[in-house]
PDB file of C-alpha atoms in Angstrom:
ATOM      1  CA  MET S  19      -8.289   0.699   6.641  1.00 85.00           C
ATOM      2  CA  LEU S  20      -5.715   1.233   3.480  1.00 88.00           C
ATOM      3  CA  VAL S  21      -3.438   2.954   6.119  1.00 90.00           C
ATOM      4  CA  SER S  22      -3.663  -0.012   8.352  1.00 89.00           C
ATOM      5  CA  GLU S  23      -2.603  -2.355   5.508  1.00 89.00           C
ATOM      6  CA  LEU S  24       0.078  -0.491   4.149  1.00 90.00           C
ATOM      7  CA  ILE S  25       1.427   0.098   7.281  1.00 91.00           C
ATOM      8  CA  THR S  26       1.194  -3.749   8.195  1.00 88.00           C
ATOM      9  CA  ASN S  27       2.601  -5.083   5.098  1.00 87.00           C
ATOM     10  CA  ALA S  28       5.501  -3.162   5.501  1.00 90.00           C
ATOM     11  CA  ILE S  29       5.815  -4.336   8.833  1.00 90.00           C
ATOM     12  CA  ARG S  30       5.391  -8.260   8.201  1.00 87.00           C
ATOM     13  CA  HIS S  31       7.202  -8.215   4.902  1.00 87.00           C
ATOM     14  CA  GLY S  32       9.498  -5.273   4.828  1.00 87.00           C
ATOM     15  CA  VAL S  33      13.329  -4.259   6.127  1.00 88.00           C
ATOM     16  CA  GLY S  34      13.641  -1.682   8.658  1.00 89.00           C
ATOM     17  CA  PRO S  35      10.923   0.882  10.228  1.00 92.00           C
ATOM     18  CA  PRO S  36       8.582   1.618   7.885  1.00 93.00           C
ATOM     19  CA  LEU S  37       8.166   5.200   6.973  1.00 94.00           C
ATOM     20  CA  ILE S  38       4.303   7.188   6.210  1.00 96.00           C
ATOM     21  CA  ARG S  39       3.433  10.098   4.585  1.00 96.00           C
ATOM     22  CA  LEU S  40      -0.088  11.232   4.181  1.00 94.00           C
ATOM     23  CA  THR S  41      -0.373  13.736   1.125  1.00 94.00           C
ATOM     24  CA  TRP S  42      -3.501  15.882   0.664  1.00 91.00           C
ATOM     25  CA  ASN S  43      -3.996  19.143  -1.752  1.00 82.00           C
ATOM     26  CA  GLY S  44      -7.383  19.349  -2.031  1.00 80.00           C
ATOM     27  CA  ARG S  45      -7.595  15.997  -3.914  1.00 80.00           C
ATOM     28  CA  PRO S  46      -7.019  13.230  -4.067  1.00 90.00           C
ATOM     29  CA  LEU S  47      -5.633  11.918  -0.304  1.00 93.00           C
ATOM     30  CA  ARG S  48      -2.176  10.094  -0.921  1.00 95.00           C
ATOM     31  CA  ILE S  49      -1.072   7.256   1.634  1.00 95.00           C
ATOM     32  CA  ALA S  50       2.919   6.416   1.000  1.00 96.00           C
ATOM     33  CA  VAL S  51       4.610   3.658   3.490  1.00 95.00           C
ATOM     34  CA  SER S  52       8.258   3.345   2.674  1.00 94.00           C
ATOM     35  CA  ASP S  53      10.523   0.603   3.730  1.00 93.00           C
ATOM     36  CA  ASP S  54      14.114  -0.247   2.907  1.00 92.00           C
ATOM     37  CA  SER S  55      13.055  -4.110   1.160  1.00 89.00           C
ATOM     38  CA  ASP S  56      13.441  -4.652  -2.798  1.00 85.00           C
ATOM     39  CA  ARG S  57      10.463  -7.135  -2.422  1.00 82.00           C
ATOM     40  CA  TRP S  58       7.252  -5.680  -4.024  1.00 77.00           C
ATOM     41  CA  PRO S  59       4.192  -5.998  -3.172  1.00 73.00           C
ATOM     42  CA  ARG S  60       2.035  -8.852  -4.836  1.00 66.00           C
ATOM     43  CA  MET S  61      -1.447 -10.313  -5.276  1.00 64.00           C
ATOM     44  CA  ARG S  62      -1.825 -13.713  -4.082  1.00 61.00           C
ATOM     45  CA  ALA S  63      -4.499 -16.366  -4.331  1.00 62.00           C
ATOM     46  CA  THR S  64      -6.264 -16.807  -1.115  1.00 60.00           C
ATOM     47  CA  LYS S  65      -9.084 -18.568  -0.065  1.00 61.00           C
ATOM     48  CA  ASN S  66     -11.952 -17.474   1.411  1.00 61.00           C
ATOM     49  CA  THR S  67     -11.422 -19.506   4.569  1.00 60.00           C
ATOM     50  CA  GLU S  68      -7.652 -18.237   5.257  1.00 59.00           C
ATOM     51  CA  PRO S  69      -7.216 -15.608   8.111  1.00 57.00           C
ATOM     52  CA  GLY S  70      -4.975 -13.190   5.900  1.00 61.00           C
ATOM     53  CA  GLY S  71      -3.489 -12.406   2.598  1.00 64.00           C
ATOM     54  CA  PHE S  72      -6.374  -9.921   1.213  1.00 69.00           C
ATOM     55  CA  GLY S  73      -4.325  -6.679   1.805  1.00 75.00           C
ATOM     56  CA  MET S  74      -3.388  -6.005  -1.696  1.00 79.00           C
ATOM     57  CA  GLN S  75      -7.018  -7.093  -3.182  1.00 83.00           C
ATOM     58  CA  LEU S  76      -8.547  -4.457  -0.429  1.00 85.00           C
ATOM     59  CA  LEU S  77      -5.898  -2.077  -1.979  1.00 87.00           C
ATOM     60  CA  GLU S  78      -7.185  -2.968  -5.538  1.00 87.00           C
ATOM     61  CA  ARG S  79     -10.976  -2.461  -4.813  1.00 88.00           C
ATOM     62  CA  LEU S  80     -10.739   0.478  -2.063  1.00 89.00           C
ATOM     63  CA  ALA S  81      -8.235   2.940  -3.802  1.00 92.00           C
ATOM     64  CA  HIS S  82      -8.874   4.946  -6.735  1.00 91.00           C
ATOM     65  CA  ARG S  83      -5.154   4.399  -7.883  1.00 92.00           C
ATOM     66  CA  TRP S  84      -2.162   2.760  -6.428  1.00 93.00           C
ATOM     67  CA  GLY S  85       1.469   1.639  -7.172  1.00 93.00           C
ATOM     68  CA  VAL S  86       4.949   1.138  -6.186  1.00 93.00           C
ATOM     69  CA  THR S  87       7.642   3.632  -6.741  1.00 93.00           C
ATOM     70  CA  PRO S  88      11.300   2.319  -6.547  1.00 93.00           C
ATOM     71  CA  ARG S  89      14.022   4.003  -3.706  1.00 90.00           C
ATOM     72  CA  HIS S  90      17.330   2.925  -2.974  1.00 88.00           C
ATOM     73  CA  PRO S  91      17.112   1.094  -0.928  1.00 89.00           C
ATOM     74  CA  GLY S  92      13.634  -0.231  -0.647  1.00 92.00           C
ATOM     75  CA  ASN S  93      10.304   1.138  -2.459  1.00 93.00           C
ATOM     76  CA  THR S  94       7.313   3.110  -1.534  1.00 94.00           C
ATOM     77  CA  VAL S  95       3.910   1.538  -1.843  1.00 94.00           C
ATOM     78  CA  TRP S  96       1.340   4.467  -2.123  1.00 95.00           C
ATOM     79  CA  ALA S  97      -2.505   4.424  -2.825  1.00 95.00           C
ATOM     80  CA  GLU S  98      -4.685   7.230  -3.686  1.00 94.00           C
ATOM     81  CA  LEU S  99      -8.133   8.256  -2.513  1.00 91.00           C
ATOM     82  CA  SER S 100     -10.594  10.237  -4.486  1.00 87.00           C
ATOM     83  CA  LEU S 101     -12.318  12.451  -1.663  1.00 79.00           C
ATOM     84  CA  ALA S 102     -15.509  14.257  -2.665  1.00 71.00           C
ATOM     85  CA  PRO S 103     -15.822  17.803  -2.323  1.00 64.00           C
TER      86      PRO S 103
END
């Protein structure tokens, strides 16, 4: 679900084709999606009746941790998932 959310956000709000990288070295699994936009993701207030706008809330709740790394141009939004042994 997080992969889908990060890619969808990059396609809808980013610039250029998104690049996805999955990294796993035992623990945790890191999902990173890069695009050429300088806009950073932000949480927005949404009503439960709206059809979308919950991607960042899902990221906040499901990821062990997440963040944004600036690039030139653009940025990378990443999330880590803890995997039980």
